[in-house]
Amino acid sequence: MISKLVKFFLFTRIPKTVLTLYILLGLLSTLTSIYSSMLSAPRFYVQENFHRSFAYDPSQTFYNSFTIIYTSIILILPLLNPRFGLLTKSDIDFLLQLPLSQKQITISLTISSTLINLLLFYILLPIYANYGDLLASIEIIVLLSLLTRSLPILVYKFTRIQRALLIIILLLWFNSGILGLPISPLLALYSRQQESLIILAIFTITVTILSIYRFNLSQFINMYEGPKEIIIIKNNISFKNLHPFLAFLKRNLLILELGGRAYTAFGVPTFLTKRIEIWKILPVTIVIALTLAIFSKYHIIPDLFLTRIFLVLSALSIASLFTSSIFIMEPIWLYATIFSPLRLARYLLFSKALTVIILLLPFTFLFPDPRTILMVLLNIPSFIIFSMAINARFYPQRQQQIPTLSLGSFLASILILIPIALLMTIYIIPSSLITFTIASVIYSAILALPIMLSQAYWKKTIEKNIIYSS
């Protein structure tokens, strides 16, 4: 019966074609990693030489730091709202009618969720194994796939303060590898210190067992409480005697629309947008930039190379809040009767890109080097324009919609990840200012110009969004 439930959870969330695609990509990633490990053995180093590797091999440092930071973020994301995403309201109604124990239901959920996570993690195997040990990379991927599904099941009853404390502990535990401390599980990728990997395995198995025996489906259903109040922004905004572009820009500068994934009462993944005044977000970017500046000045972040990694990741994280919300709350059918598709796209995208520049200005004030200024004023806006255009065309969203893995979402993710990787490479890898400037201009031109000049692209995109929102 458990096997049937696992199959049910899998195929109600992922189409067979997409599942097959991810399996093939996982196999390709495994073969690529094996071939890479055969060409060159991993270069191990002891913890006291971790920071010295920055000076001798910046590319190795980038991979080491990036994998540690990225993995720790993946680990804590499910804890921000621990409603695991494979359980819908219809699933619950169906499960309650079956002669199954809660233990069997939880085991089925854990197995199906872990299998999906495993497929997604395995695509990243070459990144883990590039400078690390292949066997340790596979072990960590398997353990993290299980942990990221079991941990939310265990802590769904935690209060926000308890979850916040757990998140801080996990972040300190995993990111301690950047400082070369032997307690980080990810340090096992780049050193011969395997004790931390054993600790991770024990922790994961313990969490999994506890999640199976302590989960209560009835209590889980009854725990949800709706929002106590709904705050609606009703400030009047006057657009009289304004050029249409200035009208869009004025609205974006007063009220921002942020988009992202969230979870409903029963753990159903959905896409939501939130309207918020810009003055509530700007202090957050100031605090982030100021924290990075202080950490860099007092060598808490040990050198410039790692500072740049944190800087570009912070800027991209803030900017990415805008990439999925385009058109989701716009009256596209009304705009389409006033503007041509290309003109409408230019007004919307350029106004949002300028808004992002304003939000990221604290980074240019606190890090006034040409690289950061060019990144904020040119590269990030170009990336925003490209990402919003790709999402609008291949992965349009609606409020309260259940996002599922599909070919469109996969294509959008790949197309957006490529410029992220290129931007990080351009910004982080040492080069002369002239080389960096030329690379930045070429990067931005390739991303933004084709999007902003194609009438046919936006005609089809606007038509698709009008149909999709109806």
Short mmCIF file of C-alpha atoms in Angstrom, two decimals:
data_model
loop_
_atom_site.label_atom_id
_atom_site.label_comp_id
_atom_site.label_asym_id
_atom_site.label_seq_id
_atom_site.Cartn_x
_atom_site.Cartn_y
_atom_site.Cartn_z
CA MET A 1 0.00 0.00 0.00
CA ILE A 2 2.88 2.34 0.74
CA SER A 3 4.27 1.86 -2.76
CA LYS A 4 0.89 2.81 -4.27
CA LEU A 5 0.74 5.93 -2.11
CA VAL A 6 4.27 6.91 -3.13
CA LYS A 7 3.29 6.53 -6.78
CA PHE A 8 0.13 8.58 -6.15
CA PHE A 9 2.05 11.45 -4.54
CA LEU A 10 4.67 11.43 -7.28
CA PHE A 11 2.45 11.48 -10.34
CA THR A 12 -0.12 13.92 -8.96
CA ARG A 13 2.64 16.51 -8.72
CA ILE A 14 5.05 15.73 -11.56
CA PRO A 15 4.08 14.75 -15.12
CA LYS A 16 5.75 11.57 -16.33
CA THR A 17 7.54 13.43 -19.13
CA VAL A 18 9.11 15.87 -16.67
CA LEU A 19 10.00 13.04 -14.28
CA THR A 20 11.71 11.21 -17.14
CA LEU A 21 13.59 14.39 -18.06
CA TYR A 22 14.89 14.84 -14.52
CA ILE A 23 15.97 11.21 -14.35
CA LEU A 24 17.92 11.59 -17.59
CA LEU A 25 19.51 14.80 -16.32
CA GLY A 26 20.43 13.05 -13.09
CA LEU A 27 22.11 10.24 -15.01
CA LEU A 28 23.93 12.77 -17.19
CA SER A 29 25.11 14.63 -14.09
CA THR A 30 26.37 11.38 -12.57
CA LEU A 31 28.28 10.41 -15.73
CA THR A 32 29.74 13.91 -16.01
CA SER A 33 30.90 13.82 -12.39
CA ILE A 34 32.45 10.36 -12.79
CA TYR A 35 34.30 11.46 -15.93
CA SER A 36 35.51 14.61 -14.18
CA SER A 37 36.75 12.64 -11.17
CA MET A 38 38.66 10.27 -13.47
CA LEU A 39 40.47 13.18 -15.12
CA SER A 40 41.63 14.79 -11.90
CA ALA A 41 41.56 13.61 -8.32
CA PRO A 42 40.09 16.03 -5.77
CA ARG A 43 42.62 18.37 -4.22
CA PHE A 44 42.17 17.92 -0.49
CA TYR A 45 43.45 20.42 2.02
CA VAL A 46 43.44 20.69 5.77
CA GLN A 47 41.36 23.33 7.48
CA GLU A 48 44.21 25.72 8.26
CA ASN A 49 44.93 26.05 4.53
CA PHE A 50 41.32 26.83 3.57
CA HIS A 51 41.78 30.59 3.32
CA ARG A 52 45.19 30.29 1.69
CA SER A 53 43.50 28.56 -1.21
CA PHE A 54 41.84 31.91 -2.03
CA ALA A 55 45.14 33.33 -3.20
CA TYR A 56 46.27 30.30 -5.16
CA ASP A 57 43.07 29.06 -6.79
CA PRO A 58 40.17 31.54 -6.92
CA SER A 59 38.02 29.17 -8.97
CA GLN A 60 38.31 26.46 -6.33
CA THR A 61 37.46 28.98 -3.63
CA PHE A 62 34.38 30.07 -5.56
CA TYR A 63 33.07 26.52 -5.80
CA ASN A 64 33.85 25.73 -2.18
CA SER A 65 32.15 28.84 -0.83
CA PHE A 66 29.26 28.78 -3.30
CA THR A 67 28.30 25.17 -2.62
CA ILE A 68 28.39 25.72 1.14
CA ILE A 69 26.28 28.90 1.00
CA TYR A 70 23.86 27.58 -1.61
CA THR A 71 23.32 24.28 0.20
CA SER A 72 22.68 25.95 3.54
CA ILE A 73 20.04 28.17 1.88
CA ILE A 74 18.34 25.12 0.34
CA LEU A 75 18.29 23.47 3.75
CA ILE A 76 16.58 26.33 5.60
CA LEU A 77 14.02 27.33 2.96
CA PRO A 78 11.53 24.55 3.88
CA LEU A 79 11.73 25.66 7.51
CA LEU A 80 10.48 29.17 6.77
CA ASN A 81 7.03 27.66 6.30
CA PRO A 82 7.21 23.95 7.12
CA ARG A 83 4.10 22.85 5.24
CA PHE A 84 5.51 20.20 2.97
CA GLY A 85 4.32 20.76 -0.56
CA LEU A 86 3.09 17.33 -1.64
CA LEU A 87 -0.02 17.32 0.56
CA THR A 88 -3.08 19.08 -0.85
CA LYS A 89 -6.59 19.45 0.54
CA SER A 90 -7.86 16.79 -1.88
CA ASP A 91 -4.97 14.54 -0.80
CA ILE A 92 -6.04 14.85 2.84
CA ASP A 93 -9.69 14.13 2.06
CA PHE A 94 -8.57 11.08 0.12
CA LEU A 95 -6.11 9.84 2.74
CA LEU A 96 -8.56 10.11 5.63
CA GLN A 97 -10.83 7.61 3.90
CA LEU A 98 -8.13 4.98 3.52
CA PRO A 99 -7.52 2.24 6.11
CA LEU A 100 -4.00 3.47 6.73
CA SER A 101 -2.11 4.46 9.82
CA GLN A 102 -0.57 7.90 10.10
CA LYS A 103 2.83 6.22 10.13
CA GLN A 104 2.20 4.72 6.68
CA ILE A 105 1.02 8.07 5.33
CA THR A 106 4.07 9.86 6.71
CA ILE A 107 6.44 7.22 5.32
CA SER A 108 4.82 7.57 1.89
CA LEU A 109 5.10 11.35 1.99
CA THR A 110 8.72 11.18 3.10
CA ILE A 111 9.72 8.68 0.40
CA SER A 112 7.96 10.51 -2.44
CA SER A 113 9.29 13.91 -1.36
CA THR A 114 12.80 12.54 -0.94
CA LEU A 115 12.74 10.98 -4.41
CA ILE A 116 11.77 14.31 -5.97
CA ASN A 117 14.44 16.14 -3.97
CA LEU A 118 16.99 13.53 -4.96
CA LEU A 119 16.29 14.12 -8.66
CA LEU A 120 16.63 17.87 -8.21
CA PHE A 121 19.80 17.60 -6.12
CA TYR A 122 21.43 15.15 -8.51
CA ILE A 123 21.35 17.74 -11.28
CA LEU A 124 23.75 19.75 -9.08
CA LEU A 125 26.11 16.81 -8.57
CA PRO A 126 28.81 18.16 -10.96
CA ILE A 127 28.97 21.38 -8.90
CA TYR A 128 29.52 19.43 -5.68
CA ALA A 129 32.01 17.02 -7.24
CA ASN A 130 33.94 19.54 -9.35
CA TYR A 131 36.56 20.23 -6.69
CA GLY A 132 35.37 17.70 -4.15
CA ASP A 133 35.22 13.97 -3.57
CA LEU A 134 32.61 12.23 -5.76
CA LEU A 135 31.57 9.65 -3.16
CA ALA A 136 31.21 12.30 -0.45
CA SER A 137 29.17 14.42 -2.87
CA ILE A 138 26.71 11.58 -3.50
CA GLU A 139 26.42 10.84 0.22
CA ILE A 140 25.70 14.49 1.04
CA ILE A 141 23.10 14.77 -1.74
CA VAL A 142 21.24 11.68 -0.49
CA LEU A 143 21.31 12.88 3.12
CA LEU A 144 20.20 16.41 2.26
CA SER A 145 17.38 15.11 0.07
CA LEU A 146 16.04 13.16 3.04
CA LEU A 147 16.73 15.88 5.61
CA THR A 148 15.00 18.71 3.70
CA ARG A 149 11.80 16.64 3.61
CA SER A 150 11.89 15.10 7.09
CA LEU A 151 12.84 18.21 9.03
CA PRO A 152 9.74 20.27 8.06
CA ILE A 153 7.49 17.35 9.05
CA LEU A 154 9.14 17.28 12.46
CA VAL A 155 9.06 21.03 13.18
CA TYR A 156 5.66 22.04 11.80
CA LYS A 157 4.43 22.56 15.39
CA PHE A 158 7.34 24.84 16.27
CA THR A 159 6.68 28.50 16.97
CA ARG A 160 8.33 31.15 14.82
CA ILE A 161 10.95 31.82 17.48
CA GLN A 162 11.80 28.13 17.76
CA ARG A 163 12.09 27.82 13.98
CA ALA A 164 14.25 30.95 13.84
CA LEU A 165 16.63 29.51 16.45
CA LEU A 166 16.82 26.22 14.55
CA ILE A 167 17.54 28.06 11.29
CA ILE A 168 20.35 30.06 12.93
CA ILE A 169 21.91 26.88 14.35
CA LEU A 170 21.76 25.11 10.97
CA LEU A 171 23.24 28.12 9.16
CA LEU A 172 26.11 28.34 11.65
CA TRP A 173 26.66 24.59 11.42
CA PHE A 174 26.84 24.39 7.63
CA ASN A 175 28.54 27.74 6.93
CA SER A 176 31.26 27.07 9.48
CA GLY A 177 32.96 25.26 6.61
CA ILE A 178 33.77 28.63 5.03
CA LEU A 179 35.89 29.38 8.10
CA GLY A 180 37.49 25.95 7.84
CA LEU A 181 35.91 24.58 11.02
CA PRO A 182 35.72 20.76 10.98
CA ILE A 183 32.10 20.60 12.19
CA SER A 184 30.58 21.58 8.82
CA PRO A 185 29.27 18.54 6.89
CA LEU A 186 30.19 20.16 3.57
CA LEU A 187 33.84 20.38 4.55
CA ALA A 188 33.93 16.63 3.92
CA LEU A 189 33.78 17.44 0.21
CA TYR A 190 37.11 19.24 0.27
CA SER A 191 39.04 17.61 3.11
CA ARG A 192 39.67 14.20 4.57
CA GLN A 193 37.73 15.07 7.71
CA GLN A 194 34.78 12.68 7.43
CA GLU A 195 33.59 12.95 11.04
CA SER A 196 31.23 15.80 10.15
CA LEU A 197 29.63 13.64 7.46
CA ILE A 198 28.96 10.92 10.02
CA ILE A 199 27.35 13.51 12.30
CA LEU A 200 25.12 14.64 9.42
CA ALA A 201 24.08 11.04 8.72
CA ILE A 202 23.19 10.42 12.38
CA PHE A 203 21.29 13.71 12.56
CA THR A 204 19.36 12.97 9.34
CA ILE A 205 18.38 9.44 10.37
CA THR A 206 17.29 10.67 13.82
CA VAL A 207 15.16 13.46 12.32
CA THR A 208 13.58 11.03 9.83
CA ILE A 209 12.63 8.50 12.50
CA LEU A 210 11.22 11.18 14.80
CA SER A 211 9.23 12.76 11.95
CA ILE A 212 7.60 9.40 11.16
CA TYR A 213 6.61 8.62 14.75
CA ARG A 214 5.67 12.12 15.90
CA PHE A 215 3.64 13.37 12.95
CA ASN A 216 -0.09 13.73 13.61
CA LEU A 217 -2.21 14.24 10.50
CA SER A 218 -5.35 15.34 12.37
CA GLN A 219 -3.40 17.84 14.43
CA PHE A 220 -1.67 19.09 11.30
CA ILE A 221 -5.02 19.79 9.62
CA ASN A 222 -6.46 21.61 12.63
CA MET A 223 -3.41 23.73 13.40
CA TYR A 224 -3.88 26.28 10.63
CA GLU A 225 -5.31 29.65 11.54
CA GLY A 226 -6.20 32.15 8.88
CA PRO A 227 -4.74 35.67 8.87
CA LYS A 228 -6.11 37.81 11.67
CA GLU A 229 -6.26 40.91 9.53
CA ILE A 230 -5.74 41.93 5.95
CA ILE A 231 -3.88 45.16 5.31
CA ILE A 232 -4.79 46.75 2.00
CA ILE A 233 -2.88 49.70 0.63
CA LYS A 234 -5.41 52.38 -0.31
CA ASN A 235 -3.22 55.45 -0.74
CA ASN A 236 -4.34 57.63 -3.62
CA ILE A 237 -1.81 58.03 -6.42
CA SER A 238 -2.30 60.74 -9.02
CA PHE A 239 -1.09 60.10 -12.56
CA LYS A 240 -2.40 63.31 -14.13
CA ASN A 241 -0.28 64.89 -16.89
CA LEU A 242 2.30 62.10 -16.71
CA HIS A 243 3.92 60.23 -19.56
CA PRO A 244 2.80 56.55 -19.42
CA PHE A 245 6.32 55.40 -18.56
CA LEU A 246 6.52 57.91 -15.70
CA ALA A 247 3.12 56.73 -14.48
CA PHE A 248 4.36 53.12 -14.32
CA LEU A 249 7.59 54.26 -12.65
CA LYS A 250 5.76 56.39 -10.07
CA ARG A 251 3.56 53.49 -9.11
CA ASN A 252 6.53 51.13 -8.76
CA LEU A 253 8.41 53.66 -6.64
CA LEU A 254 5.46 53.96 -4.26
CA ILE A 255 4.10 50.43 -4.22
CA LEU A 256 6.17 47.38 -5.08
CA GLU A 257 4.75 44.06 -6.20
CA LEU A 258 6.85 41.16 -4.98
CA GLY A 259 6.18 37.64 -6.18
CA GLY A 260 7.18 34.29 -4.79
CA ARG A 261 6.10 30.83 -3.77
CA ALA A 262 4.19 30.26 -0.57
CA TYR A 263 2.13 27.49 1.03
CA THR A 264 -1.54 27.31 1.86
CA ALA A 265 -3.05 25.85 5.01
CA PHE A 266 -2.64 22.28 3.81
CA GLY A 267 0.85 22.60 2.44
CA VAL A 268 -0.19 23.24 -1.17
CA PRO A 269 2.49 25.22 -3.00
CA THR A 270 1.03 28.35 -4.49
CA PHE A 271 2.24 31.57 -6.04
CA LEU A 272 1.47 34.82 -4.25
CA THR A 273 2.27 38.46 -4.74
CA LYS A 274 2.39 41.11 -2.08
CA ARG A 275 2.06 44.83 -2.50
CA ILE A 276 4.33 46.74 -0.17
CA GLU A 277 5.61 50.30 0.12
CA ILE A 278 9.18 50.80 -1.04
CA TRP A 279 10.23 52.41 2.25
CA LYS A 280 9.65 49.06 3.98
CA ILE A 281 12.12 47.28 1.69
CA LEU A 282 14.81 49.93 1.33
CA PRO A 283 15.91 49.68 5.00
CA VAL A 284 16.37 45.93 4.50
CA THR A 285 18.76 46.47 1.59
CA ILE A 286 20.60 49.12 3.62
CA VAL A 287 21.04 46.70 6.54
CA ILE A 288 22.27 43.92 4.22
CA ALA A 289 24.77 46.20 2.49
CA LEU A 290 25.93 47.70 5.80
CA THR A 291 26.39 44.24 7.34
CA LEU A 292 28.52 43.11 4.40
CA ALA A 293 30.59 46.30 4.61
CA ILE A 294 31.23 45.84 8.35
CA PHE A 295 32.06 42.15 7.95
CA SER A 296 34.47 42.97 5.13
CA LYS A 297 36.16 45.86 6.95
CA TYR A 298 36.78 43.90 10.14
CA HIS A 299 37.75 40.74 8.21
CA ILE A 300 34.87 38.66 9.52
CA ILE A 301 34.55 37.82 5.83
CA PRO A 302 38.25 37.07 5.35
CA ASP A 303 38.98 38.54 1.91
CA LEU A 304 37.65 40.45 -1.08
CA PHE A 305 36.93 37.39 -3.19
CA LEU A 306 34.45 35.97 -0.69
CA THR A 307 32.98 39.44 -0.08
CA ARG A 308 32.15 39.68 -3.78
CA ILE A 309 30.41 36.31 -3.65
CA PHE A 310 28.17 37.48 -0.80
CA LEU A 311 27.64 40.83 -2.52
CA VAL A 312 26.45 39.47 -5.85
CA LEU A 313 24.30 36.79 -4.17
CA SER A 314 22.63 39.42 -1.97
CA ALA A 315 21.93 41.71 -4.92
CA LEU A 316 20.55 38.85 -7.02
CA SER A 317 18.36 37.64 -4.14
CA ILE A 318 16.78 41.07 -3.73
CA ALA A 319 16.33 41.52 -7.48
CA SER A 320 14.80 38.06 -7.95
CA LEU A 321 11.76 39.09 -5.88
CA PHE A 322 10.58 41.06 -8.91
CA THR A 323 11.24 38.53 -11.65
CA SER A 324 8.13 36.37 -11.23
CA SER A 325 5.48 38.97 -10.43
CA ILE A 326 5.28 40.68 -13.83
CA PHE A 327 1.74 40.71 -15.27
CA ILE A 328 0.33 38.74 -12.33
CA MET A 329 -1.64 41.71 -10.93
CA GLU A 330 -1.74 43.84 -14.05
CA PRO A 331 -4.93 44.37 -16.10
CA ILE A 332 -3.22 43.12 -19.25
CA TRP A 333 -6.43 43.03 -21.26
CA LEU A 334 -6.92 46.75 -20.54
CA TYR A 335 -3.32 47.71 -21.27
CA ALA A 336 -3.46 45.78 -24.55
CA THR A 337 -6.21 48.11 -25.80
CA ILE A 338 -4.04 51.17 -25.09
CA PHE A 339 -0.45 50.16 -25.87
CA SER A 340 1.22 47.93 -28.39
CA PRO A 341 2.70 44.75 -26.83
CA LEU A 342 6.29 45.95 -27.23
CA ARG A 343 5.56 49.41 -25.83
CA LEU A 344 3.73 47.94 -22.84
CA ALA A 345 6.61 45.55 -22.14
CA ARG A 346 9.14 48.37 -22.29
CA TYR A 347 7.18 50.53 -19.86
CA LEU A 348 6.69 47.69 -17.38
CA LEU A 349 10.18 46.21 -17.54
CA PHE A 350 12.15 49.46 -17.58
CA SER A 351 10.14 50.90 -14.68
CA LYS A 352 10.72 47.77 -12.58
CA ALA A 353 14.43 47.72 -13.51
CA LEU A 354 14.84 51.34 -12.37
CA THR A 355 13.07 50.49 -9.12
CA VAL A 356 15.54 47.67 -8.51
CA ILE A 357 18.45 50.07 -9.14
CA ILE A 358 17.10 52.40 -6.45
CA LEU A 359 16.76 49.52 -3.99
CA LEU A 360 20.35 48.41 -4.65
CA LEU A 361 21.92 51.88 -4.42
CA PRO A 362 23.10 51.23 -0.81
CA PHE A 363 25.49 48.63 -2.22
CA THR A 364 27.09 51.24 -4.50
CA PHE A 365 27.48 53.73 -1.63
CA LEU A 366 29.09 51.21 0.72
CA PHE A 367 31.12 49.43 -2.00
CA PRO A 368 31.99 52.34 -4.34
CA ASP A 369 34.25 50.36 -6.67
CA PRO A 370 33.61 50.35 -10.45
CA ARG A 371 32.69 46.66 -10.47
CA THR A 372 29.86 47.04 -7.97
CA ILE A 373 28.59 50.25 -9.58
CA LEU A 374 28.46 48.63 -13.04
CA MET A 375 26.81 45.53 -11.61
CA VAL A 376 24.05 47.54 -9.91
CA LEU A 377 23.47 50.09 -12.68
CA LEU A 378 23.86 47.84 -15.71
CA ASN A 379 24.14 44.08 -15.12
CA ILE A 380 21.40 43.54 -12.53
CA PRO A 381 18.79 45.61 -14.44
CA SER A 382 19.58 43.68 -17.62
CA PHE A 383 19.20 40.42 -15.74
CA ILE A 384 15.87 41.62 -14.30
CA ILE A 385 14.55 42.52 -17.76
CA PHE A 386 15.63 39.15 -19.17
CA SER A 387 14.24 37.13 -16.25
CA MET A 388 10.87 38.87 -16.24
CA ALA A 389 10.57 38.37 -19.99
CA ILE A 390 11.40 34.65 -19.74
CA ASN A 391 8.97 34.06 -16.87
CA ALA A 392 6.21 35.98 -18.61
CA ARG A 393 6.59 33.89 -21.76
CA PHE A 394 7.40 30.38 -20.54
CA TYR A 395 6.19 30.26 -16.94
CA PRO A 396 3.31 32.72 -16.35
CA GLN A 397 1.76 32.67 -12.90
CA ARG A 398 -1.57 33.42 -11.32
CA GLN A 399 -2.36 34.12 -7.69
CA GLN A 400 -3.37 31.04 -5.70
CA GLN A 401 -2.12 28.80 -8.49
CA ILE A 402 -0.41 25.51 -7.63
CA PRO A 403 3.04 25.57 -9.27
CA THR A 404 4.03 22.20 -10.67
CA LEU A 405 7.18 20.95 -12.31
CA SER A 406 6.67 21.25 -16.05
CA LEU A 407 8.72 21.65 -19.18
CA GLY A 408 7.95 25.38 -19.12
CA SER A 409 9.18 25.81 -15.55
CA PHE A 410 12.28 23.73 -16.31
CA LEU A 411 13.09 25.79 -19.42
CA ALA A 412 12.56 29.06 -17.54
CA SER A 413 14.85 27.90 -14.71
CA ILE A 414 17.64 26.88 -17.08
CA LEU A 415 17.41 30.10 -19.11
CA ILE A 416 17.56 32.20 -15.94
CA LEU A 417 20.37 30.21 -14.29
CA ILE A 418 22.70 30.72 -17.25
CA PRO A 419 22.93 34.55 -16.93
CA ILE A 420 23.24 34.20 -13.14
CA ALA A 421 26.29 31.98 -13.59
CA LEU A 422 27.75 34.34 -16.20
CA LEU A 423 27.19 37.40 -14.00
CA MET A 424 28.88 35.75 -11.02
CA THR A 425 31.79 34.74 -13.24
CA ILE A 426 32.20 38.25 -14.68
CA TYR A 427 31.93 39.95 -11.30
CA ILE A 428 33.94 37.57 -9.14
CA ILE A 429 36.81 36.34 -11.31
CA PRO A 430 39.77 38.79 -11.14
CA SER A 431 40.27 40.85 -14.31
CA SER A 432 41.29 44.35 -15.38
CA LEU A 433 38.73 47.14 -15.25
CA ILE A 434 38.71 47.45 -19.05
CA THR A 435 38.07 43.72 -19.48
CA PHE A 436 35.34 43.79 -16.84
CA THR A 437 33.65 46.83 -18.44
CA ILE A 438 33.66 45.28 -21.91
CA ALA A 439 32.34 41.98 -20.54
CA SER A 440 29.60 43.79 -18.58
CA VAL A 441 28.45 45.78 -21.61
CA ILE A 442 28.38 42.68 -23.83
CA TYR A 443 26.56 40.70 -21.12
CA SER A 444 23.88 43.37 -20.68
CA ALA A 445 23.44 43.94 -24.41
CA ILE A 446 22.96 40.23 -25.12
CA LEU A 447 20.39 39.90 -22.34
CA ALA A 448 18.31 43.04 -22.73
CA LEU A 449 18.49 44.26 -26.32
CA PRO A 450 16.87 41.27 -28.11
CA ILE A 451 14.07 41.24 -25.53
CA MET A 452 13.42 44.96 -25.87
CA LEU A 453 13.47 44.97 -29.69
CA SER A 454 11.32 41.95 -30.51
CA GLN A 455 7.76 42.92 -31.41
CA ALA A 456 6.82 39.31 -32.24
CA TYR A 457 8.07 37.99 -28.87
CA TRP A 458 5.90 40.36 -26.86
CA LYS A 459 2.88 40.01 -29.10
CA LYS A 460 2.77 36.28 -28.41
CA THR A 461 3.67 36.78 -24.72
CA ILE A 462 0.89 39.31 -24.08
CA GLU A 463 -1.64 37.12 -25.88
CA LYS A 464 -0.57 34.13 -23.79
CA ASN A 465 -0.91 36.06 -20.52
CA ILE A 466 -4.34 37.42 -21.43
CA ILE A 467 -5.56 33.89 -22.15
CA TYR A 468 -3.81 32.51 -19.06
CA SER A 469 -5.36 35.08 -16.71
CA SER A 470 -8.89 34.69 -18.05
#
